Short mmCIF file of C-alpha atoms and ligand atoms in Angstrom, two decimals:
data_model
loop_
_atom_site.label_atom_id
_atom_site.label_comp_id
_atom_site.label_asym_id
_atom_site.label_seq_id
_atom_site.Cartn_x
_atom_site.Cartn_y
_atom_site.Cartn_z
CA UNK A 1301 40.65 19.96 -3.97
CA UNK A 1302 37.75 20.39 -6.38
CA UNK A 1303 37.13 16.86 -8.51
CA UNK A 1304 36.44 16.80 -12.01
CA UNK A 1305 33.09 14.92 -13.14
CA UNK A 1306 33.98 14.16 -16.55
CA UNK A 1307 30.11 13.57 -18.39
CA UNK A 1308 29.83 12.24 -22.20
CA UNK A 1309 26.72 14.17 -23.93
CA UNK A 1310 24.81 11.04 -23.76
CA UNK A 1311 25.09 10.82 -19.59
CA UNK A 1312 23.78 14.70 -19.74
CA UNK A 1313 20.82 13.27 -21.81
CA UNK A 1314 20.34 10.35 -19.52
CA UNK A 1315 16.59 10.14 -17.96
CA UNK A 1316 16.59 8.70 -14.67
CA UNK A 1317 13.80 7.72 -12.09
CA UNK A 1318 12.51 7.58 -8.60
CA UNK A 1319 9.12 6.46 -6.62
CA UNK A 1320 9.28 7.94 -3.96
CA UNK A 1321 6.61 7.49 -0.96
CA UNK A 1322 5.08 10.45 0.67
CA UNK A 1323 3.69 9.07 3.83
CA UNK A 1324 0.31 9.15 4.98
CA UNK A 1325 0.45 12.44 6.95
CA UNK A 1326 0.64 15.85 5.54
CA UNK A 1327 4.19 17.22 7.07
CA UNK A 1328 5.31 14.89 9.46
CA UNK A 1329 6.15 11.43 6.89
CA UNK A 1330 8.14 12.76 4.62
CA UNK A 1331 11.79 11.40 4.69
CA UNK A 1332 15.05 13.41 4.16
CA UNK A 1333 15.82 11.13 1.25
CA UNK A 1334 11.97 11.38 -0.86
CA UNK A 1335 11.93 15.29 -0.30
CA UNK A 1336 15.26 15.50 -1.81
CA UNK A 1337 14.61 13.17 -4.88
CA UNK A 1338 11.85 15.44 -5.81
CA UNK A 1339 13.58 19.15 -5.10
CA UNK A 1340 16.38 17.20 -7.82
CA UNK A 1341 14.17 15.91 -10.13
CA UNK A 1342 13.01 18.43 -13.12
CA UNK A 1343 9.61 16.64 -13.07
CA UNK A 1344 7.25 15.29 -10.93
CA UNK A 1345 4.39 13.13 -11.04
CA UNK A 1346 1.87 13.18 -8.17
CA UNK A 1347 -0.58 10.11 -7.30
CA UNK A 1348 -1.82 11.84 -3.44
CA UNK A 1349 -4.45 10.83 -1.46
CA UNK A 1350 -5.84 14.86 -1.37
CA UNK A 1351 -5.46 18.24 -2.34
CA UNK A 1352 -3.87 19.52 0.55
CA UNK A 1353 -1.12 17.41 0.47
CA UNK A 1354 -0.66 17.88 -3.41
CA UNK A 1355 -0.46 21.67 -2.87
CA UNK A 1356 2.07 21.34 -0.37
CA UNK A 1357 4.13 19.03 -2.64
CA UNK A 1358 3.70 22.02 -4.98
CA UNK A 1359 5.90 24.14 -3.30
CA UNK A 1360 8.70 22.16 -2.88
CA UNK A 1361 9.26 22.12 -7.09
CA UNK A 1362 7.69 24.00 -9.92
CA UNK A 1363 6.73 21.67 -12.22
CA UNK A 1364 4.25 18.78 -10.33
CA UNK A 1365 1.66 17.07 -12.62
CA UNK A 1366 -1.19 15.63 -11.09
CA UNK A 1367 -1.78 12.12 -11.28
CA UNK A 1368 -5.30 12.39 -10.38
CA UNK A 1369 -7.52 13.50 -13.26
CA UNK A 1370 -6.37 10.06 -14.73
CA UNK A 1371 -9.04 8.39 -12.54
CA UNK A 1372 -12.80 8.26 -13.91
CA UNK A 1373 -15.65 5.98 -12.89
CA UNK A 1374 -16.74 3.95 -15.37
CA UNK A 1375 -12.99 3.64 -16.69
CA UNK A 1376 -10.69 0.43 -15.74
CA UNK A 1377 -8.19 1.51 -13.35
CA UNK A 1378 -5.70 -1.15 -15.44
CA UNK A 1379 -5.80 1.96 -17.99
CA UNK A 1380 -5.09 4.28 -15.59
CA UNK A 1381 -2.40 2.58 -13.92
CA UNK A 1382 -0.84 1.94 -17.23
CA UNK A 1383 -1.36 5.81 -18.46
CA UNK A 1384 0.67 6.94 -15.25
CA UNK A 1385 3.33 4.42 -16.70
CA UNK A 1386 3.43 5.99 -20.00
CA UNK A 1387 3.32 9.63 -18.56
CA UNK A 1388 6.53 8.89 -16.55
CA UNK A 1389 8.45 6.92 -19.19
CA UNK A 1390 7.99 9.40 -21.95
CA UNK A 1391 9.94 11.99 -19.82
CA UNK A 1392 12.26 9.38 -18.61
CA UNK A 1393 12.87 8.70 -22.09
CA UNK A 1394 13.11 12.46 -23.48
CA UNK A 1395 16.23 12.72 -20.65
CA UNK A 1396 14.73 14.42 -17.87
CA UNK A 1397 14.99 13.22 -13.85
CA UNK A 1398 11.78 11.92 -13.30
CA UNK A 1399 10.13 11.85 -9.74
CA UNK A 1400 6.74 10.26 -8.96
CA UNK A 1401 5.37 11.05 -5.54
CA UNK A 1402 2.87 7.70 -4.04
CA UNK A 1403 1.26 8.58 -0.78
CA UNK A 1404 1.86 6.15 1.53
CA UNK A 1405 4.79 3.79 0.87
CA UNK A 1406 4.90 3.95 -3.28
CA UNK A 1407 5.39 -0.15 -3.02
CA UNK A 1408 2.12 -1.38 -0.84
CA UNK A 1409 -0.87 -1.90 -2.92
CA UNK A 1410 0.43 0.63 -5.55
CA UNK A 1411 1.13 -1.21 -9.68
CA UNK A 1412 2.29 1.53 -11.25
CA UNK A 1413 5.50 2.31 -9.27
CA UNK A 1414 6.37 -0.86 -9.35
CA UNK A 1415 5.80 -1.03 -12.92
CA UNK A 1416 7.48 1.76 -14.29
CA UNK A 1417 10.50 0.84 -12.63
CA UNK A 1418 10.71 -2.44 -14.37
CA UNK A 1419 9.82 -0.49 -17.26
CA UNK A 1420 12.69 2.07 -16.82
CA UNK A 1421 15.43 -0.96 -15.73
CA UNK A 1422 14.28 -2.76 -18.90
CA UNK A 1423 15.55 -0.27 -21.24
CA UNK A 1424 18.67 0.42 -19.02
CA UNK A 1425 17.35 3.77 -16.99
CA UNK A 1426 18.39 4.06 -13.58
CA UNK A 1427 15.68 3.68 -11.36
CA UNK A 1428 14.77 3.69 -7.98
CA UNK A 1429 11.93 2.81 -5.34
CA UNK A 1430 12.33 5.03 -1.63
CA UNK A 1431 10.23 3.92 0.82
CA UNK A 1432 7.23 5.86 2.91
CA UNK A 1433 5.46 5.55 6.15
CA UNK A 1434 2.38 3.57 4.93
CA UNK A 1435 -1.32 2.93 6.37
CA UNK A 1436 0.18 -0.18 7.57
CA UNK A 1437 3.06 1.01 9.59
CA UNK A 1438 0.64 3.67 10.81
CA UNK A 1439 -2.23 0.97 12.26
CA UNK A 1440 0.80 -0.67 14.28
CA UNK A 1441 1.39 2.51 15.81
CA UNK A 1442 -2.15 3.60 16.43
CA UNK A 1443 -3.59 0.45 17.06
CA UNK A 1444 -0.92 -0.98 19.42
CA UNK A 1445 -0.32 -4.32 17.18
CA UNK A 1446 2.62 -5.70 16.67
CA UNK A 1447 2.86 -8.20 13.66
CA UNK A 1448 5.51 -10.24 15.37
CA UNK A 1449 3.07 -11.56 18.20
CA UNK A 1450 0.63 -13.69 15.98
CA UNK A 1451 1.73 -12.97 12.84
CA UNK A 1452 -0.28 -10.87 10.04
CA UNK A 1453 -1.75 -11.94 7.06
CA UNK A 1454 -2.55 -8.85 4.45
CA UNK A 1455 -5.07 -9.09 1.87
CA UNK A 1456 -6.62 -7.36 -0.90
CA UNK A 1457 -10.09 -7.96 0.05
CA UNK A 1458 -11.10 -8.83 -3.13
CA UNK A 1459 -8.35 -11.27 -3.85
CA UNK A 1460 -9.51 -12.96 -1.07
CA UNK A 1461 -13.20 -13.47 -3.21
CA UNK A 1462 -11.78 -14.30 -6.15
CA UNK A 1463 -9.57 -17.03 -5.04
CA UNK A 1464 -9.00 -19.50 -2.71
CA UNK A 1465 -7.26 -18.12 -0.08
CA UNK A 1466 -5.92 -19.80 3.29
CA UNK A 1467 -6.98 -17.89 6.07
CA UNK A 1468 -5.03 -18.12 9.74
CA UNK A 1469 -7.22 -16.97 12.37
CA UNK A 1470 -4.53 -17.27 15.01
CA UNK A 1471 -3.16 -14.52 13.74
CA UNK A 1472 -4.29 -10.79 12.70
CA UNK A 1473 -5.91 -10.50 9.23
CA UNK A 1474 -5.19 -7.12 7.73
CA UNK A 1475 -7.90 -6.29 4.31
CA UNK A 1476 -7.12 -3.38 1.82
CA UNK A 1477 -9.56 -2.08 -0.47
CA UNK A 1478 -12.28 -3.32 0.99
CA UNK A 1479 -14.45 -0.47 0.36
CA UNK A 1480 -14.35 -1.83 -3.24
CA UNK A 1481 -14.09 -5.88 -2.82
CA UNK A 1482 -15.65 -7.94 -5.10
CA UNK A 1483 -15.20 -5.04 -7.57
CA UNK A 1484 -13.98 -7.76 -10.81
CA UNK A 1485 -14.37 -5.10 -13.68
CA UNK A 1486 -11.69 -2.48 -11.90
CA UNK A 1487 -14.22 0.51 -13.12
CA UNK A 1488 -16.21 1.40 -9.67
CA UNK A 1489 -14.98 3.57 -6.60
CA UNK A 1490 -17.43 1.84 -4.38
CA UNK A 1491 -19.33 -1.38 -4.34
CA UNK A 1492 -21.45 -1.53 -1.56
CA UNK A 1493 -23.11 -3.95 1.19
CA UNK A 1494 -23.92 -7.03 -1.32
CA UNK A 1495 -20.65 -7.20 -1.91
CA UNK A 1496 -19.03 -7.05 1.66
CA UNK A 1497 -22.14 -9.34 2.70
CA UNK A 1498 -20.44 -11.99 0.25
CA UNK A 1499 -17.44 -11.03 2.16
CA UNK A 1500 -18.61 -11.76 5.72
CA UNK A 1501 -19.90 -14.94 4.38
CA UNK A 1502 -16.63 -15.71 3.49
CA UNK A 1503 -14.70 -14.55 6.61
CA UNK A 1504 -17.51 -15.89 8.58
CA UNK A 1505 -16.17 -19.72 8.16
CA UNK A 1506 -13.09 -18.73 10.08
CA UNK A 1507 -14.23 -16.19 12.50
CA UNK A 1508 -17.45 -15.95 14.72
CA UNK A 1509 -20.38 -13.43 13.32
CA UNK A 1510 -19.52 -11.47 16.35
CA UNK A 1511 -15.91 -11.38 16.04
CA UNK A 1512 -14.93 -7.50 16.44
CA UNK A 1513 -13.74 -5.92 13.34
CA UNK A 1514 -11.73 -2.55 13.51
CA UNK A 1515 -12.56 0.13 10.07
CA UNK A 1516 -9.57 1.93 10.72
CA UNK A 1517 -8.52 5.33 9.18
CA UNK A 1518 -5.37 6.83 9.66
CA UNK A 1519 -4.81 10.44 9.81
CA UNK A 1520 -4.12 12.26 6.88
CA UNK A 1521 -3.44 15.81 8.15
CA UNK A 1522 -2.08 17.01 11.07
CA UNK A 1523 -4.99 18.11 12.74
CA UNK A 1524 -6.49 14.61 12.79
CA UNK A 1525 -7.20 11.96 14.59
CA UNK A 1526 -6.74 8.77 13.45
CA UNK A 1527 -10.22 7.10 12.84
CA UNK A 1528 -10.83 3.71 14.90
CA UNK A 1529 -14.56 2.04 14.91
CA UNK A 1530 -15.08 -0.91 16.31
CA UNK A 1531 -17.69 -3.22 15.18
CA UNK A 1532 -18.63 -6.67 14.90
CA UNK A 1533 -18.62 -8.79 11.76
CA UNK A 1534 -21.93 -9.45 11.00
CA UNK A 1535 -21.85 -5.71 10.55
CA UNK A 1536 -19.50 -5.20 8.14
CA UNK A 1537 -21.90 -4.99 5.20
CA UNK A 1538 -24.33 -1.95 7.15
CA UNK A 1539 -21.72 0.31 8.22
CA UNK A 1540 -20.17 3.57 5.66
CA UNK A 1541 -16.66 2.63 4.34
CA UNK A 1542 -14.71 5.07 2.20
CA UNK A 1543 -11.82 4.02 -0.23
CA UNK A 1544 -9.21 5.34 2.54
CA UNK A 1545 -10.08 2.44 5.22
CA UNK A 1546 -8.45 -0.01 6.43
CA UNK A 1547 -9.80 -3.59 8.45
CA UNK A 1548 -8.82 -5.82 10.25
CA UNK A 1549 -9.48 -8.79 12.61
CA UNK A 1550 -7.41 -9.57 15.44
CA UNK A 1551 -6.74 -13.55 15.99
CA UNK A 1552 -9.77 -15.39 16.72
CA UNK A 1553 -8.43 -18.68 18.16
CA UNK A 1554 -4.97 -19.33 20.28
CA UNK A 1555 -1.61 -20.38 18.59
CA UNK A 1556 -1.82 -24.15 18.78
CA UNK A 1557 1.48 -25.74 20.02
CA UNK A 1558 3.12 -28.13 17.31
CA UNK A 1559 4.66 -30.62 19.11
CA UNK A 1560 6.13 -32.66 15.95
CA UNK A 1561 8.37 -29.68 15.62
CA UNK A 1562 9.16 -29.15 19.61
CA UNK A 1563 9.76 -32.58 20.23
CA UNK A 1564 12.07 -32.34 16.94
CA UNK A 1565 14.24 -29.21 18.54
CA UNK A 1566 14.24 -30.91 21.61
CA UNK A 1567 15.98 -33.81 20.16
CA UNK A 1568 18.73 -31.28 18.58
CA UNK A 1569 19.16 -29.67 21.84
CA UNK A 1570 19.74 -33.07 23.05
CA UNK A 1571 22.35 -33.36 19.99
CA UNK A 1572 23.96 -30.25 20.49
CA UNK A 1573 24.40 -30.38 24.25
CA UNK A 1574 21.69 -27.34 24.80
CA UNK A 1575 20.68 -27.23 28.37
C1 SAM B 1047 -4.20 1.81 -3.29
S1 SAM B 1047 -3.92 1.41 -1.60
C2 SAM B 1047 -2.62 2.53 -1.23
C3 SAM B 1047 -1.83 2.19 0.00
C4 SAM B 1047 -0.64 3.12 0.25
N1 SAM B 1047 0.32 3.01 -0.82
C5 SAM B 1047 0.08 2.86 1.58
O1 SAM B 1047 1.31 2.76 1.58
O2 SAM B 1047 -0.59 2.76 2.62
C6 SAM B 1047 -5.38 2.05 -0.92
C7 SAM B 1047 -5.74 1.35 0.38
O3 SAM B 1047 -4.88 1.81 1.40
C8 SAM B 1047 -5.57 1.89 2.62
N2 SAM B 1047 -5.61 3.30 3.03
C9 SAM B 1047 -5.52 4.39 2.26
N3 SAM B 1047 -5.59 5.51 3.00
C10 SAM B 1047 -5.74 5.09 4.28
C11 SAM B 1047 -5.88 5.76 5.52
N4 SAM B 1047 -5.88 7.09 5.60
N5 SAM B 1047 -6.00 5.01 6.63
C12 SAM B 1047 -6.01 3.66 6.58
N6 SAM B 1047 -5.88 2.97 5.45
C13 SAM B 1047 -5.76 3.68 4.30
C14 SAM B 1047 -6.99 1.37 2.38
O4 SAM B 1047 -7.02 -0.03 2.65
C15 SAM B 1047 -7.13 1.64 0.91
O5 SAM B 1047 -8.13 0.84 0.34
#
């Protein structure tokens, strides 16, 4: 029996949204759910981490707009973040099934998605965040960690400079951006070693200046590798980091024991008859 979808001229007219997440790896991320959000969608916005992966988005729908050209040293990335917000809304507004595509997961490290679904929900659009394989869930796999052991602290390496942060070195310490840290006026693609050196003196209070850092890239297309270098921290500041790199520290001193808390478990066991 067929059913009958009964739709008011305003529900026709109704925009809609999703960020969706792409993945990190040309092909092999993309979910069931994100590719089918963007085949529906008549429009969709594009914020990829390279031109291979764009093009390939571009044949899975006609009409994909480039986030990209949006970027420009010199210019704040606040302004761009907030011009990808306006982009999206306007169609969202004008009725039209709006898609934006986020490599990566669209909700790690990544304003605008986030923002232009509070946008859209504000003014009563439906709207919707799907998740992607991101350069985090990627570094677990590759680099055999597994957050649960220690624990993981993640950090936008310049939030860590600018302010005051509580570091736990029993556990790993994962920093994004860092290719940019210390970066306060949002406008550069790089900094460079003066800045990272202020980092190191930084990390260098809770980790050794030989502690081994990993710069870790994941791969991007199918025919990579994923990019591990080990070095040690006093390094940092010498070696070439791109804006697609990861870092990260694994614990530098054991998981001390808290025996307040054990001895107050132990007294519940006690309590609750627990062998
Ligand atoms: C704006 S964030 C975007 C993160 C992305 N949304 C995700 O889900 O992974 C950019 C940061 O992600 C990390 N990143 C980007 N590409 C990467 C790659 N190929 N491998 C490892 N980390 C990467 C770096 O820390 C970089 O500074």
């Amino acid at each position: 029996m067929s059913k009958l979808i009964l739709r008011t001229s305003n529900d026709a007219q109704r925009g809609s949204l999703a960020c969706v997440g792409m993945g990190m790896t040309l092909g092999s991320h993309l979910t069931p759910l994100a590719r089918s959000h963007i085949e529906q969608a008549d429009v969709v916005f594009a914020a990829l981490s390279d031109g291979t992966v764009e093009m390939w988005l571009q044949r899975m729908h006609p009409d994909v707009r480039s986030l990209q050209s949006y970027y420009a040293e010199g210019k704040s990335r606040r302004i761009t973040y907030q011009q990808w917000v306006d982009l999206m809304m306007f169609e969202v507004r004008a009725g039209k099934k709006v898609c934006g595509v986020f490599y990566g997961h669209p909700g790690i490290f990544a304003w605008s998605p986030h923002k232009v679904i509070e946008v859209a929900r504000a003014e009563g659009f439906a709207a919707h965040m799907e998740p992607g394989i991101s350069a985090e869930d990627c570094l677990y796999a590759d680099l055999g960690i597994d957050p649960g052991r220690f624990g993981c602290q993640h950090f936008e390496a310049s939030q860590l400079l600018f302010y005051e942060r509580r570091i736990d070195p029993t556990g790993y310490l994962i920093l994004w951006q860092v290719g940019l840290v210390g970066d306060l006026s949002l406008k550069r693609f790089s900094t460079g070693p003066a800045y990272r050196q202020v980092l190191v003196d930084l990390l260098s209070k809770d980790y050794p200046l030989d502690h081994e850092v990993i710069i870790y890239r994941c791969a991007t297309l199918p025919i990579q590798k994923p990019r591990i270098h080990r070095i040690v921290l006093r390094d940092l500041p010498d070696v070439t980091l791109t804006a697609e790199e990861t870092v990260i520290l694994a614990p530098a001193s054991p998981l001390k024991p808290n025996l307040a808390m054990r001895e107050r478990l132990a007294d519940l066991d006690k309590e609750y008859s627990i062998a």
